[in-house]
């Protein structure tokens, strides 16, 4: 149930009847004595109409229809409206997620590692943030099309093919391939003749030479099966069928150049084909091009992305397309979407949005590296997380059998890494901190998972099967009400996450919910109270557990029954 949306609609209807302009600005009450929600929009609306805000507020209170939803609104301060929901309505807000009013087809472009190398921490953010958004969109009933736009094309593959052919190496181990790649890169940087041969090899690959193609395919398969094992371990929903790599656009690229030429958008500059749009200038004010074809005829990352816009529009029918890459590509995507618009490649009513994110930093404030200064491989990072979490679980609960401690450690360790990332504002950089993320205090996954197990242990202790409880309960005492108000706020949060692509709103919600549950639990004993009270509190506890489990699942994080 979209509490916030319902309240907003009702109040804005009253605004309209009173000839007021502006939004209701409904939000959760900043302090509990202000009720459950508050509307802050009256002051601005009054100002616009040149009237006294408290008088306008009184008119709104008179005009608004909140029958069966809230008690009479109270006016506070200069014209804030305090909203207290009726207990019956509040009880009805605890149900299953409400689907979006208009289901859309949403393409989500995420993960997209470059396949010449093993996955490293640079791929973590796109992979897990993208997957959380995918899950939330699906939960709201949208049709999501995952697109893993892997870097499987271009010069690096030429180098590798050339190197393998010239050295006769043909191991199929990923670690060997990485070494070959490194050696090939060194050779490429040092030896101009090798450079030429590598470029020839790319041309061979791109023009469909079967031997090169077969070698390349073998190489891609090895790389992808490595990525898949990381996805599975991370609990990320990407599968082989979601791969739509750069190579898949190869045949469409000449057509992109033709289409741009036909629209009169193409300019030759130093032998390269470019698109110049007025809105893009360098800092000095010089025109800033998007290069779509190099002077040697080769195509670029940008050409491929333009082809992808067409594919996503025409074949996938996207109403919306979200691109999760780091913030350094922000200008690039603005240019791509602008060129696509200018060329008429996408529907004007479709929304193509770059969802940038900041960097993962070490405690020195520099990009996160191994102690030796190398890139941190994702597989190693996940192993360490699980090891640390398992040790902690053992310490907290020495009686657990070893295999159970291990499987709990897996859920806690992976969850901790993901949550530490998802709970930060996506666009900021953040410092990767083991101690903080695996702690049971603060806004962490273990804290939420622990709150969940506390609730499960109430049911175990009382020998109560939660599925036999009634679905709704009327909150009575203050801590119960406060908990119920948060339980009811779930859909609004999901809608916000889906609209803006920021998982940290959901994390913040779950953290508040768990904290409020702890406060409730301290103030309100559950087991052993008289039957009505006990049932009511059990229902609230069960609803809280449901939201925690569901919310964590939407973040791609599991729960355990005990820890
Ligand atoms: N492979 C690219 C990189 O590692 C990310 C691709 C993002 N998606 C896109 N359509 N360009 O930077």
XYZ file of C-alpha atoms and ligand atoms in Angstrom:
575
model
C 0.000 0.000 0.000
C 1.422 3.355 -1.020
C 0.686 5.297 2.113
C 2.601 8.360 1.120
C 1.087 8.418 -2.332
C -2.464 8.053 -1.026
C -2.013 10.878 1.478
C -0.411 13.055 -1.187
C -3.264 12.487 -3.634
C -5.910 13.302 -1.055
C -4.241 16.473 0.139
C -3.451 17.678 -3.355
C -7.065 17.110 -4.330
C -8.002 19.501 -1.520
C -5.361 21.930 -2.788
C -6.965 21.842 -6.226
C -10.460 22.399 -4.862
C -9.188 25.408 -2.967
C -7.414 26.770 -6.006
C -4.001 26.252 -4.426
C -0.915 25.439 -6.438
C 1.945 23.280 -5.261
C 2.675 19.826 -3.884
C 1.585 18.456 -0.550
C 5.150 17.394 0.364
C 4.132 14.437 2.476
C 6.835 12.681 4.456
C 7.151 10.450 7.485
C 6.782 12.597 10.619
C 10.128 14.012 11.646
C 9.169 13.555 15.314
C 6.658 11.053 16.661
C 4.708 13.714 18.565
C 3.835 15.146 15.137
C 1.807 12.071 14.265
C 2.679 9.420 11.716
C 3.164 11.544 8.626
C 3.312 15.245 7.959
C 2.536 17.452 4.973
C 4.807 20.451 4.544
C 3.430 21.911 1.335
C 0.925 24.396 2.727
C 3.388 27.213 3.364
C 4.629 27.315 -0.216
C 1.107 27.008 -1.603
C -0.097 29.851 0.648
C 2.810 32.025 -0.385
C 1.962 31.532 -4.049
C -1.602 32.659 -3.491
C -0.533 35.488 -1.206
C -2.515 34.199 1.783
C -1.853 33.523 5.433
C -0.448 29.961 5.768
C -2.335 29.046 8.936
C -5.617 30.128 7.354
C -4.838 28.109 4.243
C -3.944 25.158 6.474
C -7.330 25.451 8.197
C -9.068 25.426 4.805
C -7.135 22.338 3.754
C -8.072 20.551 6.988
C -11.683 21.411 6.245
C -11.602 20.362 2.581
C -9.518 17.205 2.660
C -11.217 13.833 2.577
C -9.281 11.322 4.653
C -12.260 9.281 5.794
C -11.199 5.876 6.983
C -7.530 6.762 6.468
C -6.557 9.335 9.045
C -7.956 11.305 11.950
C -8.499 15.041 11.519
C -5.310 16.775 10.480
C -3.630 18.929 13.062
C -2.029 22.227 12.210
C 1.369 22.873 13.726
C 3.757 25.807 13.646
C 3.465 28.074 10.625
C 1.220 25.643 8.710
C 2.533 22.092 8.892
C -0.147 19.418 8.784
C 0.277 16.481 11.128
C -1.321 13.242 10.044
C -2.279 10.400 12.359
C -3.572 7.294 10.629
C -6.580 5.443 11.968
C -5.617 2.151 13.639
C -7.729 0.133 11.198
C -6.187 1.732 8.160
C -2.724 1.356 9.623
C -3.389 -2.343 10.174
C -4.292 -2.736 6.493
C -0.952 -1.360 5.284
C 1.086 -4.386 6.265
C 0.226 -6.545 3.275
C 2.056 -7.751 0.188
C 3.863 -5.382 -2.167
C 1.525 -3.355 -4.394
C 2.467 -3.524 -8.081
C 3.244 -0.340 -9.996
C 0.246 1.278 -11.673
C 1.928 1.155 -15.053
C 4.140 -1.806 -15.716
C 7.055 -0.854 -17.944
C 9.653 -2.723 -19.928
C 12.932 -1.754 -18.330
C 16.317 -2.662 -19.772
C 18.984 -2.794 -17.085
C 22.584 -2.681 -18.302
C 24.861 -3.822 -15.498
C 27.964 -5.766 -14.490
C 29.488 -5.724 -18.012
C 33.066 -6.730 -17.171
C 35.753 -6.607 -19.818
C 36.496 -10.215 -20.562
C 40.228 -10.049 -20.983
C 40.699 -10.246 -17.222
C 39.455 -11.932 -14.096
C 36.667 -10.026 -12.347
C 38.035 -7.553 -9.832
C 36.549 -5.129 -7.342
C 35.951 -2.587 -10.097
C 33.060 -4.760 -11.270
C 31.476 -5.233 -7.881
C 29.435 -2.062 -7.645
C 27.787 -2.244 -11.041
C 27.002 -5.916 -10.501
C 25.349 -5.687 -7.105
C 23.691 -2.284 -7.396
C 22.262 -3.203 -10.786
C 20.993 -6.514 -9.454
C 19.248 -4.864 -6.490
C 17.456 -2.453 -8.804
C 16.479 -5.312 -11.101
C 14.940 -7.186 -8.179
C 13.013 -4.160 -6.947
C 11.684 -3.388 -10.432
C 10.524 -6.972 -10.829
C 8.886 -6.967 -7.412
C 6.835 -3.975 -8.568
C 5.659 -5.893 -11.614
C 7.848 -4.348 -14.296
C 9.251 -6.465 -17.103
C 12.997 -6.320 -16.672
C 15.414 -7.229 -19.425
C 18.913 -7.729 -18.080
C 21.691 -6.796 -20.470
C 25.229 -7.778 -19.649
C 27.116 -5.579 -22.119
C 30.420 -7.393 -21.627
C 33.588 -6.026 -23.209
C 34.297 -8.957 -25.512
C 35.588 -7.132 -28.579
C 38.345 -4.805 -29.607
C 42.112 -4.454 -29.538
C 42.765 -6.481 -26.410
C 41.426 -9.568 -28.153
C 43.620 -8.919 -31.157
C 46.631 -8.798 -28.872
C 45.690 -11.994 -27.189
C 44.959 -13.906 -30.396
C 48.199 -12.729 -31.880
C 50.182 -13.621 -28.785
C 48.678 -17.094 -28.580
C 49.331 -17.746 -32.261
C 52.939 -16.581 -32.021
C 53.866 -18.397 -28.818
C 51.871 -21.548 -29.498
C 50.306 -21.332 -26.016
C 46.857 -22.818 -25.717
C 46.035 -23.345 -22.054
C 42.378 -22.961 -21.203
C 42.955 -21.953 -17.593
C 41.713 -18.493 -16.736
C 44.806 -17.698 -14.681
C 46.998 -18.566 -17.680
C 44.893 -16.433 -19.970
C 45.420 -13.526 -17.639
C 49.145 -14.024 -17.774
C 49.051 -14.285 -21.555
C 47.034 -11.123 -21.650
C 49.512 -9.319 -19.458
C 52.434 -10.516 -21.576
C 50.592 -9.590 -24.759
C 49.913 -6.113 -23.413
C 53.568 -5.577 -22.534
C 54.599 -6.713 -25.979
C 51.971 -4.504 -27.553
C 53.255 -1.446 -25.705
C 56.882 -2.163 -26.602
C 56.833 -3.567 -30.099
C 55.248 -1.520 -32.900
C 55.342 -4.477 -35.286
C 53.404 -6.597 -32.814
C 50.975 -3.703 -32.563
C 50.373 -3.857 -36.288
C 49.902 -7.603 -36.243
C 47.502 -7.318 -33.290
C 45.447 -4.722 -35.156
C 45.397 -7.016 -38.183
C 44.123 -9.774 -35.936
C 41.255 -7.541 -34.757
C 40.347 -6.810 -38.354
C 40.426 -10.560 -39.050
C 38.173 -11.207 -36.082
C 35.763 -8.440 -36.964
C 35.517 -9.502 -40.580
C 34.617 -13.041 -39.607
C 37.814 -15.101 -40.029
C 36.715 -18.564 -38.779
C 39.969 -19.565 -37.039
C 40.193 -16.313 -35.170
C 36.527 -16.620 -34.333
C 36.920 -20.102 -32.880
C 39.902 -19.067 -30.743
C 38.040 -16.028 -29.562
C 34.952 -18.052 -28.677
C 36.977 -20.470 -26.578
C 38.474 -17.589 -24.748
C 35.105 -15.898 -24.127
C 33.639 -19.152 -22.817
C 36.399 -19.535 -20.244
C 36.043 -15.965 -19.104
C 32.283 -16.115 -18.902
C 32.214 -19.312 -16.900
C 34.475 -17.592 -14.401
C 32.093 -14.617 -14.240
C 29.148 -16.950 -13.819
C 30.774 -18.595 -10.815
C 31.218 -15.155 -9.244
C 27.600 -14.219 -9.987
C 26.361 -17.438 -8.420
C 28.446 -16.962 -5.335
C 27.317 -13.348 -5.004
C 23.683 -14.357 -5.406
C 23.373 -12.161 -8.482
C 20.604 -13.095 -10.923
C 22.660 -12.711 -14.115
C 22.763 -15.783 -16.353
C 24.336 -16.674 -19.678
C 21.223 -15.607 -21.569
C 21.636 -12.028 -20.363
C 24.938 -11.582 -22.146
C 24.669 -9.179 -25.004
C 28.301 -8.280 -25.448
C 29.888 -5.606 -27.570
C 30.635 -8.231 -30.224
C 26.935 -8.820 -30.809
C 26.645 -5.350 -32.337
C 29.509 -5.858 -34.779
C 27.317 -6.214 -37.838
C 25.183 -3.201 -37.000
C 28.098 -0.776 -36.820
C 28.449 0.244 -40.491
C 24.723 1.023 -40.496
C 25.182 3.409 -37.566
C 27.679 5.451 -39.560
C 25.316 5.491 -42.556
C 22.361 6.550 -40.430
C 24.307 9.374 -38.810
C 25.516 10.525 -42.240
C 21.987 10.464 -43.577
C 20.805 12.701 -40.732
C 23.609 15.111 -41.563
C 25.211 14.563 -38.166
C 28.594 13.307 -39.346
C 31.718 15.454 -39.609
C 35.173 14.267 -40.608
C 37.940 15.431 -38.317
C 41.548 14.270 -38.758
C 40.270 11.398 -40.857
C 37.906 10.198 -38.111
C 34.121 10.298 -38.350
C 32.651 12.412 -35.552
C 29.386 13.813 -34.289
C 29.574 17.346 -32.891
C 26.620 18.619 -30.890
C 26.444 22.232 -29.760
C 25.721 21.342 -26.162
C 29.090 19.587 -25.705
C 32.183 21.732 -25.358
C 35.571 21.217 -23.738
C 36.431 23.371 -20.767
C 38.145 25.799 -23.113
C 34.960 26.044 -25.138
C 36.104 23.950 -28.082
C 33.604 21.582 -29.628
C 33.704 18.104 -28.081
C 33.036 15.280 -30.532
C 31.743 11.758 -30.174
C 34.067 9.761 -32.400
C 32.212 6.928 -34.105
C 34.801 5.681 -36.604
C 38.556 5.923 -36.484
C 40.643 6.926 -39.488
C 41.650 3.262 -39.983
C 37.978 2.351 -40.301
C 37.710 0.801 -36.811
C 34.647 1.409 -34.664
C 34.568 2.476 -31.030
C 32.893 1.811 -27.705
C 30.536 4.704 -28.593
C 29.511 3.239 -31.947
C 28.561 0.029 -30.176
C 26.547 1.911 -27.578
C 24.609 3.718 -30.298
C 23.816 0.348 -31.857
C 22.736 -0.859 -28.409
C 20.320 2.069 -28.071
C 18.659 1.030 -31.333
C 18.518 -2.625 -30.310
C 17.031 -1.771 -26.931
C 14.488 0.486 -28.555
C 13.464 -1.559 -31.559
C 13.994 -5.152 -30.522
C 13.578 -4.980 -26.765
C 10.935 -2.242 -26.787
C 12.356 -0.478 -23.762
C 10.246 2.169 -22.034
C 13.225 2.791 -19.842
C 16.896 1.794 -19.939
C 19.208 2.104 -16.934
C 22.983 1.985 -17.288
C 25.044 1.206 -14.207
C 28.664 2.254 -14.660
C 31.061 4.326 -12.631
C 30.714 8.076 -12.627
C 33.673 8.583 -14.941
C 31.416 7.616 -17.823
C 28.814 10.285 -17.007
C 29.766 12.691 -19.776
C 30.126 9.807 -22.198
C 26.558 8.632 -21.605
C 25.155 12.138 -21.824
C 26.786 12.358 -25.224
C 25.553 8.956 -26.348
C 21.958 9.670 -25.347
C 22.112 13.116 -26.961
C 23.465 11.737 -30.240
C 20.851 8.966 -30.158
C 18.132 11.585 -29.678
C 19.455 13.802 -32.420
C 19.554 10.834 -34.783
C 16.113 9.600 -33.743
C 17.482 6.245 -32.560
C 15.239 6.029 -29.523
C 11.567 6.696 -28.897
C 11.020 10.192 -27.577
C 8.839 8.868 -24.757
C 11.461 6.368 -23.582
C 13.864 7.201 -20.775
C 17.516 6.292 -21.091
C 19.283 7.023 -17.802
C 22.850 6.689 -16.682
C 23.021 5.527 -13.056
C 26.552 6.460 -12.043
C 28.334 5.315 -8.913
C 31.451 6.390 -7.029
C 34.633 4.469 -6.322
C 35.454 1.885 -3.691
C 38.384 3.218 -1.684
C 40.946 1.710 0.657
C 41.483 3.165 4.129
C 44.147 5.425 2.612
C 41.405 7.130 0.625
C 42.840 5.842 -2.654
C 41.201 3.283 -4.949
C 40.943 -0.057 -3.176
C 44.034 -2.253 -3.846
C 45.770 -5.263 -2.354
C 48.495 -4.553 0.183
C 50.982 -5.033 -2.645
C 49.163 -2.455 -4.742
C 47.556 -4.916 -7.162
C 43.917 -5.166 -8.156
C 41.797 -7.101 -5.676
C 40.224 -10.122 -7.318
C 36.579 -10.561 -6.477
C 36.967 -14.257 -5.783
C 39.615 -13.496 -3.123
C 37.538 -10.738 -1.590
C 34.532 -13.040 -1.207
C 36.668 -15.797 0.321
C 37.995 -13.395 2.906
C 34.513 -12.113 3.756
C 33.229 -15.622 4.355
C 36.267 -16.541 6.412
C 35.875 -13.504 8.639
C 32.148 -13.968 9.055
C 32.519 -17.669 9.875
C 35.095 -16.867 12.553
C 32.740 -14.328 14.063
C 29.786 -16.715 14.057
C 31.956 -19.369 15.758
C 33.014 -16.882 18.391
C 29.451 -15.746 19.112
C 28.035 -19.211 19.107
C 30.687 -21.864 19.841
C 28.091 -24.639 20.059
C 27.114 -24.489 16.406
C 28.223 -27.511 14.373
C 31.127 -26.569 12.063
C 29.242 -27.053 8.812
C 26.362 -24.908 10.013
C 28.763 -22.166 11.118
C 30.318 -22.342 7.656
C 27.033 -22.027 5.787
C 25.870 -19.197 8.053
C 29.272 -17.547 7.505
C 28.706 -17.687 3.760
C 25.383 -15.835 4.018
C 26.696 -13.288 6.526
C 30.013 -12.679 4.774
C 28.617 -12.181 1.271
C 25.700 -10.199 2.645
C 28.046 -7.917 4.581
C 30.060 -6.982 1.500
C 26.983 -6.335 -0.590
C 25.165 -4.385 2.083
C 28.175 -2.206 2.896
C 28.111 -1.116 -0.721
C 24.358 -0.859 -1.232
C 23.794 1.119 1.948
C 26.008 4.006 0.818
C 24.662 6.713 -1.417
C 25.423 5.284 -4.847
C 27.027 8.404 -6.240
C 29.586 8.880 -3.449
C 32.920 7.162 -3.078
C 33.125 4.912 -0.021
C 35.835 3.373 2.067
C 35.886 -0.414 2.161
C 36.096 -1.345 5.832
C 35.984 -4.970 7.008
C 35.411 -4.119 10.673
C 32.450 -1.902 9.978
C 30.706 -4.168 7.487
C 30.884 -7.364 9.544
C 29.849 -5.653 12.752
C 26.580 -6.464 14.485
C 26.103 -2.791 15.347
C 24.995 -0.017 13.096
C 23.564 -0.010 9.605
C 25.015 -3.365 8.520
C 23.685 -6.598 7.068
C 24.612 -8.626 10.178
C 22.565 -6.224 12.311
C 19.502 -6.797 10.117
C 20.087 -10.530 9.854
C 20.452 -10.679 13.609
C 17.193 -8.774 14.132
C 15.558 -11.331 11.871
C 16.900 -14.264 13.910
C 15.727 -12.606 17.138
C 12.199 -12.624 15.784
C 12.515 -16.241 14.669
C 13.693 -17.190 18.121
C 10.554 -15.649 19.656
C 8.514 -18.021 17.537
C 10.723 -20.966 18.425
C 10.558 -20.233 22.123
C 6.791 -19.875 22.057
C 6.408 -22.925 19.782
C 4.356 -20.771 17.479
C 3.940 -21.373 13.787
C 3.779 -17.855 12.317
C 1.695 -19.034 9.375
C -1.185 -19.679 11.771
C -1.306 -16.045 12.910
C -3.949 -13.608 11.665
C -2.741 -11.339 8.860
C -3.607 -8.058 10.475
C -3.371 -6.668 13.953
C -4.514 -3.353 15.336
C -1.557 -1.680 16.990
C -2.515 -0.221 20.344
C 0.376 1.010 22.408
C 2.810 3.617 21.226
C 5.804 1.379 20.387
C 3.443 -0.922 18.495
C 2.047 1.952 16.477
C 5.463 3.264 15.612
C 6.533 -0.140 14.399
C 3.318 -0.527 12.399
C 3.810 2.829 10.676
C 7.195 1.696 9.415
C 5.878 -1.685 8.326
C 3.335 0.248 6.261
C 6.013 2.382 4.596
C 7.593 -0.442 2.587
C 5.882 0.158 -0.766
C 6.710 3.847 -0.813
C 10.366 3.025 -0.326
C 10.370 0.424 -3.084
C 8.749 2.869 -5.439
C 11.394 5.450 -4.677
C 14.190 2.932 -5.207
C 12.701 1.902 -8.541
C 12.257 5.488 -9.691
C 15.655 6.802 -8.650
C 17.876 3.742 -8.662
C 19.266 4.249 -5.157
C 19.275 1.042 -3.065
C 20.458 2.907 0.035
C 16.897 4.143 0.595
C 15.820 0.551 1.092
C 18.798 -0.115 3.382
C 17.957 2.936 5.474
C 14.377 1.761 5.719
C 15.368 -1.732 6.863
C 17.780 -0.315 9.407
C 15.081 1.944 10.872
C 12.673 -0.957 10.901
C 15.064 -3.267 12.757
C 15.910 -0.512 15.219
C 12.291 0.235 15.836
C 11.605 -3.438 16.317
C 14.290 -3.606 18.992
C 12.711 -0.615 20.746
C 9.301 -2.218 20.525
C 10.629 -5.511 21.812
C 12.264 -3.883 24.779
C 9.123 -1.963 25.717
C 6.559 -4.616 24.851
C 7.061 -8.198 26.008
C 5.602 -10.559 23.441
C 5.377 -14.041 24.910
C 3.325 -14.712 28.016
C 1.076 -11.664 27.762
C -2.681 -12.121 27.761
C -3.744 -13.814 24.584
C -4.976 -10.806 22.594
C -1.906 -8.769 23.409
C 0.425 -11.649 22.645
C -1.252 -12.342 19.304
C -1.166 -8.704 18.294
C 2.513 -8.419 19.113
C 3.325 -11.692 17.431
C 1.623 -10.443 14.282
C 3.646 -7.233 14.354
C 6.824 -9.251 14.929
C 6.000 -11.545 12.068
C 5.250 -8.645 9.752
C 8.581 -7.094 10.686
C 10.397 -10.347 9.933
C 8.584 -10.539 6.604
C 9.661 -7.036 5.623
C 13.255 -7.721 6.699
C 13.438 -10.955 4.746
C 11.747 -9.488 1.702
C 13.772 -6.274 1.804
C 17.077 -8.120 2.167
C 16.076 -10.457 -0.629
C 15.473 -7.456 -2.894
C 19.022 -6.404 -2.082
C 20.173 -9.893 -3.019
C 21.014 -10.782 0.591
C 19.903 -13.871 2.471
C 18.755 -14.471 6.021
C 19.411 -17.353 8.400
C 17.121 -18.772 11.060
C 19.714 -18.552 13.800
C 23.244 -17.339 14.222
N 32.568 -2.809 -20.178
C 32.381 -1.436 -19.764
C 33.428 -1.060 -18.729
O 33.995 -1.928 -18.089
C 31.004 -1.174 -19.165
C 29.879 -1.287 -20.127
C 28.687 -0.507 -19.680
N 27.593 -0.570 -20.591
C 27.529 0.086 -21.772
N 26.455 -0.067 -22.503
N 28.503 0.839 -22.191
O 33.670 0.114 -18.547
